[in-house]
Amino acid sequence: MADRFRGFLPVVIDVETGGFNAKTDALLEIAAITIGMDENGYVMPEDEIAYHVKPFDGANIEKAAIEFIGIDPFHPLRIAHPEQEALTNIFKSVRKAVKRYGCSRAILVGHNATFDLGFVNACAERNDIKRNPFHPFSCFDTATLSGLAYGQTVLARACDVAGIRFDKNEAHSARYDTRKTAELFCTIVNRWKELGGWND
């Protein structure tokens, strides 16, 4: 794995938020899946961790955003965790995987990845969380990769062309979208290997 991605361990992240501004808008859900590799050099999703997140004090929550993703941040039955707890535990899990594969650090994989990376970095800064395992600005974007591989940039459509089952009723859940993004990323990377584009 360390040789395949120049010392980086791919980790798929998806966030659901109360808007588009990482500095001011609430982080409501976050999920992460580490990517592993078998003895033949094929990648696959491995460990998964996910949290519902409590909005930080003073967080902005756009009505249109929560209506779109279908989350009620203040529902009495919603079991949510403070940002610091959620992100600290995710970082700890990611660092273990980085060490296990002999990588130097993690690189975020996401569908429109700069959005997710922006919220992860803003949350870490807001909570003064040290030892962020992710590269601070580089990422792997499956919207770009699937545009190249399948001519589609929307996650559901890219999954459909790639032969990955996608339930639109489950979409906009961080856990579900992370799973599908991980499947899509692995499918593209493995297909590229089969076509001779990567020789280990």
PDB file of C-alpha atoms in Angstrom, residues 7-176:
ATOM      1  CA  GLY A   7       3.274   6.691   1.054  1.00  0.00           C
ATOM      2  CA  PHE A   8      -0.335   7.804   1.506  1.00  0.00           C
ATOM      3  CA  LEU A   9      -3.133   5.636   2.888  1.00  0.00           C
ATOM      4  CA  PRO A  10      -6.464   6.418   1.202  1.00  0.00           C
ATOM      5  CA  VAL A  11      -9.273   6.986   3.708  1.00  0.00           C
ATOM      6  CA  VAL A  12     -12.779   7.705   2.468  1.00  0.00           C
ATOM      7  CA  ILE A  13     -14.602  10.476   4.343  1.00  0.00           C
ATOM      8  CA  ASP A  14     -18.090  11.885   3.942  1.00  0.00           C
ATOM      9  CA  VAL A  15     -19.678  14.664   5.972  1.00  0.00           C
ATOM     10  CA  GLU A  16     -23.236  15.928   6.209  1.00  0.00           C
ATOM     11  CA  THR A  17     -23.450  19.560   7.216  1.00  0.00           C
ATOM     12  CA  GLY A  18     -25.715  22.493   7.940  1.00  0.00           C
ATOM     13  CA  GLY A  19     -24.413  24.454   4.960  1.00  0.00           C
ATOM     14  CA  PHE A  20     -21.428  24.985   2.691  1.00  0.00           C
ATOM     15  CA  ASN A  21     -19.163  27.119   4.873  1.00  0.00           C
ATOM     16  CA  ALA A  22     -16.760  24.928   6.848  1.00  0.00           C
ATOM     17  CA  LYS A  23     -15.897  27.731   9.270  1.00  0.00           C
ATOM     18  CA  THR A  24     -19.430  28.700  10.284  1.00  0.00           C
ATOM     19  CA  ASP A  25     -21.799  25.844   9.426  1.00  0.00           C
ATOM     20  CA  ALA A  26     -22.513  22.813  11.593  1.00  0.00           C
ATOM     21  CA  LEU A  27     -20.915  19.437  11.072  1.00  0.00           C
ATOM     22  CA  LEU A  28     -23.830  17.012  11.579  1.00  0.00           C
ATOM     23  CA  GLU A  29     -22.500  13.608  10.491  1.00  0.00           C
ATOM     24  CA  ILE A  30     -19.095  12.188   9.649  1.00  0.00           C
ATOM     25  CA  ALA A  31     -18.045   8.730   8.506  1.00  0.00           C
ATOM     26  CA  ALA A  32     -14.693   7.236   7.542  1.00  0.00           C
ATOM     27  CA  ILE A  33     -13.605   4.002   5.863  1.00  0.00           C
ATOM     28  CA  THR A  34      -9.973   3.000   5.551  1.00  0.00           C
ATOM     29  CA  ILE A  35      -8.838   1.373   2.318  1.00  0.00           C
ATOM     30  CA  GLY A  36      -6.834  -1.848   2.475  1.00  0.00           C
ATOM     31  CA  MET A  37      -4.916  -3.912  -0.048  1.00  0.00           C
ATOM     32  CA  ASP A  38      -4.670  -7.668  -0.557  1.00  0.00           C
ATOM     33  CA  GLU A  39      -1.574  -9.674  -1.472  1.00  0.00           C
ATOM     34  CA  ASN A  40      -2.307  -9.218  -5.185  1.00  0.00           C
ATOM     35  CA  GLY A  41      -2.403  -5.433  -5.017  1.00  0.00           C
ATOM     36  CA  TYR A  42      -6.183  -5.033  -5.190  1.00  0.00           C
ATOM     37  CA  VAL A  43      -7.748  -2.451  -2.894  1.00  0.00           C
ATOM     38  CA  MET A  44     -10.924  -2.853  -0.857  1.00  0.00           C
ATOM     39  CA  PRO A  45     -12.844  -1.057   1.910  1.00  0.00           C
ATOM     40  CA  GLU A  46     -11.774  -2.052   5.410  1.00  0.00           C
ATOM     41  CA  ASP A  47     -12.605  -0.478   8.768  1.00  0.00           C
ATOM     42  CA  GLU A  48     -15.605   1.838   9.144  1.00  0.00           C
ATOM     43  CA  ILE A  49     -16.351   4.414  11.822  1.00  0.00           C
ATOM     44  CA  ALA A  50     -19.231   6.907  11.847  1.00  0.00           C
ATOM     45  CA  TYR A  51     -20.836   9.469  14.138  1.00  0.00           C
ATOM     46  CA  HIS A  52     -23.824  11.728  14.392  1.00  0.00           C
ATOM     47  CA  VAL A  53     -22.364  15.029  15.573  1.00  0.00           C
ATOM     48  CA  LYS A  54     -23.744  17.721  17.857  1.00  0.00           C
ATOM     49  CA  PRO A  55     -23.650  21.186  16.269  1.00  0.00           C
ATOM     50  CA  PHE A  56     -20.945  23.309  17.886  1.00  0.00           C
ATOM     51  CA  ASP A  57     -21.966  26.344  19.907  1.00  0.00           C
ATOM     52  CA  GLY A  58     -23.003  29.149  17.583  1.00  0.00           C
ATOM     53  CA  ALA A  59     -23.041  26.924  14.504  1.00  0.00           C
ATOM     54  CA  ASN A  60     -25.069  28.096  11.533  1.00  0.00           C
ATOM     55  CA  ILE A  61     -27.615  25.614  10.181  1.00  0.00           C
ATOM     56  CA  GLU A  62     -29.295  26.449   6.904  1.00  0.00           C
ATOM     57  CA  LYS A  63     -32.910  25.286   6.684  1.00  0.00           C
ATOM     58  CA  ALA A  64     -32.488  24.310   3.022  1.00  0.00           C
ATOM     59  CA  ALA A  65     -29.435  22.197   3.851  1.00  0.00           C
ATOM     60  CA  ILE A  66     -31.089  20.055   6.515  1.00  0.00           C
ATOM     61  CA  GLU A  67     -34.234  19.684   4.428  1.00  0.00           C
ATOM     62  CA  PHE A  68     -32.078  18.410   1.553  1.00  0.00           C
ATOM     63  CA  ILE A  69     -30.169  15.867   3.637  1.00  0.00           C
ATOM     64  CA  GLY A  70     -33.155  14.958   5.815  1.00  0.00           C
ATOM     65  CA  ILE A  71     -31.509  15.434   9.207  1.00  0.00           C
ATOM     66  CA  ASP A  72     -33.152  16.928  12.281  1.00  0.00           C
ATOM     67  CA  PRO A  73     -30.078  17.956  14.325  1.00  0.00           C
ATOM     68  CA  PHE A  74     -32.159  18.403  17.489  1.00  0.00           C
ATOM     69  CA  HIS A  75     -34.352  15.313  17.348  1.00  0.00           C
ATOM     70  CA  PRO A  76     -34.627  13.903  20.911  1.00  0.00           C
ATOM     71  CA  LEU A  77     -33.818  10.360  19.747  1.00  0.00           C
ATOM     72  CA  ARG A  78     -30.769  11.382  17.713  1.00  0.00           C
ATOM     73  CA  ILE A  79     -27.697  10.030  19.497  1.00  0.00           C
ATOM     74  CA  ALA A  80     -25.028  12.597  18.684  1.00  0.00           C
ATOM     75  CA  HIS A  81     -21.491  13.122  19.922  1.00  0.00           C
ATOM     76  CA  PRO A  82     -19.442  16.281  20.448  1.00  0.00           C
ATOM     77  CA  GLU A  83     -17.199  17.223  17.531  1.00  0.00           C
ATOM     78  CA  GLN A  84     -14.017  16.691  19.530  1.00  0.00           C
ATOM     79  CA  GLU A  85     -14.978  13.144  20.535  1.00  0.00           C
ATOM     80  CA  ALA A  86     -16.051  12.138  17.026  1.00  0.00           C
ATOM     81  CA  LEU A  87     -13.020  13.541  15.231  1.00  0.00           C
ATOM     82  CA  THR A  88     -10.508  12.400  17.848  1.00  0.00           C
ATOM     83  CA  ASN A  89     -11.762   8.816  17.578  1.00  0.00           C
ATOM     84  CA  ILE A  90     -11.734   8.909  13.780  1.00  0.00           C
ATOM     85  CA  PHE A  91      -8.191  10.309  13.744  1.00  0.00           C
ATOM     86  CA  LYS A  92      -7.066   7.599  16.176  1.00  0.00           C
ATOM     87  CA  SER A  93      -8.534   4.867  13.952  1.00  0.00           C
ATOM     88  CA  VAL A  94      -6.941   6.362  10.852  1.00  0.00           C
ATOM     89  CA  ARG A  95      -3.513   6.672  12.485  1.00  0.00           C
ATOM     90  CA  LYS A  96      -3.628   2.978  13.426  1.00  0.00           C
ATOM     91  CA  ALA A  97      -4.344   2.051   9.800  1.00  0.00           C
ATOM     92  CA  VAL A  98      -1.567   4.347   8.544  1.00  0.00           C
ATOM     93  CA  LYS A  99       0.880   2.587  10.863  1.00  0.00           C
ATOM     94  CA  ARG A 100      -0.399  -0.882   9.925  1.00  0.00           C
ATOM     95  CA  TYR A 101       0.307  -0.292   6.241  1.00  0.00           C
ATOM     96  CA  GLY A 102       3.630   1.468   6.780  1.00  0.00           C
ATOM     97  CA  CYS A 103       2.371   4.712   5.245  1.00  0.00           C
ATOM     98  CA  SER A 104       3.542   8.206   6.136  1.00  0.00           C
ATOM     99  CA  ARG A 105       0.073   9.753   6.455  1.00  0.00           C
ATOM    100  CA  ALA A 106      -3.514   9.478   5.236  1.00  0.00           C
ATOM    101  CA  ILE A 107      -5.033  11.129   2.203  1.00  0.00           C
ATOM    102  CA  LEU A 108      -8.740  11.930   2.131  1.00  0.00           C
ATOM    103  CA  VAL A 109     -10.856  10.288  -0.555  1.00  0.00           C
ATOM    104  CA  GLY A 110     -14.220  11.915  -1.129  1.00  0.00           C
ATOM    105  CA  HIS A 111     -16.849  12.693  -3.702  1.00  0.00           C
ATOM    106  CA  ASN A 112     -16.105  16.395  -4.246  1.00  0.00           C
ATOM    107  CA  ALA A 113     -13.358  15.813  -1.700  1.00  0.00           C
ATOM    108  CA  THR A 114     -12.290  19.394  -1.029  1.00  0.00           C
ATOM    109  CA  PHE A 115     -15.685  19.979   0.616  1.00  0.00           C
ATOM    110  CA  ASP A 116     -15.176  17.116   3.076  1.00  0.00           C
ATOM    111  CA  LEU A 117     -11.531  18.007   3.708  1.00  0.00           C
ATOM    112  CA  GLY A 118     -12.511  21.614   4.438  1.00  0.00           C
ATOM    113  CA  PHE A 119     -14.942  20.528   7.156  1.00  0.00           C
ATOM    114  CA  VAL A 120     -12.485  18.021   8.656  1.00  0.00           C
ATOM    115  CA  ASN A 121      -9.736  20.646   8.841  1.00  0.00           C
ATOM    116  CA  ALA A 122     -12.077  23.332  10.215  1.00  0.00           C
ATOM    117  CA  CYS A 123     -13.387  20.962  12.889  1.00  0.00           C
ATOM    118  CA  ALA A 124      -9.863  19.945  13.917  1.00  0.00           C
ATOM    119  CA  GLU A 125      -8.815  23.591  14.155  1.00  0.00           C
ATOM    120  CA  ARG A 126     -11.954  24.636  16.052  1.00  0.00           C
ATOM    121  CA  ASN A 127     -11.410  21.908  18.649  1.00  0.00           C
ATOM    122  CA  ASP A 128      -7.622  22.288  18.806  1.00  0.00           C
ATOM    123  CA  ILE A 129      -7.160  18.650  17.803  1.00  0.00           C
ATOM    124  CA  LYS A 130      -3.508  17.895  17.120  1.00  0.00           C
ATOM    125  CA  ARG A 131      -1.966  15.157  14.998  1.00  0.00           C
ATOM    126  CA  ASN A 132      -4.380  15.406  12.089  1.00  0.00           C
ATOM    127  CA  PRO A 133      -3.389  12.313  10.045  1.00  0.00           C
ATOM    128  CA  PHE A 134      -4.626  13.719   6.732  1.00  0.00           C
ATOM    129  CA  HIS A 135      -2.619  15.624   4.159  1.00  0.00           C
ATOM    130  CA  PRO A 136      -3.651  19.248   4.724  1.00  0.00           C
ATOM    131  CA  PHE A 137      -4.661  20.048   1.141  1.00  0.00           C
ATOM    132  CA  SER A 138      -4.183  17.091  -1.215  1.00  0.00           C
ATOM    133  CA  CYS A 139      -7.035  14.619  -1.718  1.00  0.00           C
ATOM    134  CA  PHE A 140      -8.394  12.006  -4.121  1.00  0.00           C
ATOM    135  CA  ASP A 141     -11.704  13.120  -5.646  1.00  0.00           C
ATOM    136  CA  THR A 142     -13.984  10.351  -6.905  1.00  0.00           C
ATOM    137  CA  ALA A 143     -16.083  12.901  -8.801  1.00  0.00           C
ATOM    138  CA  THR A 144     -13.027  13.589 -10.958  1.00  0.00           C
ATOM    139  CA  LEU A 145     -11.992   9.935 -11.144  1.00  0.00           C
ATOM    140  CA  SER A 146     -15.481   8.771 -12.131  1.00  0.00           C
ATOM    141  CA  GLY A 147     -15.735  11.575 -14.677  1.00  0.00           C
ATOM    142  CA  LEU A 148     -12.613  10.147 -16.289  1.00  0.00           C
ATOM    143  CA  ALA A 149     -13.553   6.485 -15.894  1.00  0.00           C
ATOM    144  CA  TYR A 150     -17.297   6.564 -16.559  1.00  0.00           C
ATOM    145  CA  GLY A 151     -18.228   9.984 -17.914  1.00  0.00           C
ATOM    146  CA  GLN A 152     -20.306  10.633 -14.778  1.00  0.00           C
ATOM    147  CA  THR A 153     -19.632  12.966 -11.842  1.00  0.00           C
ATOM    148  CA  VAL A 154     -22.778  12.446  -9.732  1.00  0.00           C
ATOM    149  CA  LEU A 155     -22.180   9.672  -7.176  1.00  0.00           C
ATOM    150  CA  ALA A 156     -25.395   7.752  -7.871  1.00  0.00           C
ATOM    151  CA  ARG A 157     -24.898   7.853 -11.636  1.00  0.00           C
ATOM    152  CA  ALA A 158     -21.236   6.890 -11.420  1.00  0.00           C
ATOM    153  CA  CYS A 159     -22.122   3.923  -9.205  1.00  0.00           C
ATOM    154  CA  ASP A 160     -24.804   2.856 -11.663  1.00  0.00           C
ATOM    155  CA  VAL A 161     -22.372   2.853 -14.602  1.00  0.00           C
ATOM    156  CA  ALA A 162     -19.750   1.068 -12.485  1.00  0.00           C
ATOM    157  CA  GLY A 163     -22.235  -1.676 -11.580  1.00  0.00           C
ATOM    158  CA  ILE A 164     -22.462  -0.663  -7.923  1.00  0.00           C
ATOM    159  CA  ARG A 165     -25.917  -0.836  -6.348  1.00  0.00           C
ATOM    160  CA  PHE A 166     -27.031   2.592  -5.115  1.00  0.00           C
ATOM    161  CA  ASP A 167     -30.216   3.180  -3.129  1.00  0.00           C
ATOM    162  CA  LYS A 168     -31.233   6.827  -3.520  1.00  0.00           C
ATOM    163  CA  ASN A 169     -33.411   6.525  -0.413  1.00  0.00           C
ATOM    164  CA  GLU A 170     -30.245   5.924   1.630  1.00  0.00           C
ATOM    165  CA  ALA A 171     -28.276   8.782   0.051  1.00  0.00           C
ATOM    166  CA  HIS A 172     -27.192  11.819   2.095  1.00  0.00           C
ATOM    167  CA  SER A 173     -26.338   9.669   5.076  1.00  0.00           C
ATOM    168  CA  ALA A 174     -22.618  10.027   5.795  1.00  0.00           C
ATOM    169  CA  ARG A 175     -22.304   6.304   6.511  1.00  0.00           C
ATOM    170  CA  TYR A 176     -24.038   5.227   3.298  1.00  0.00           C
TER     171      TYR A 176
END
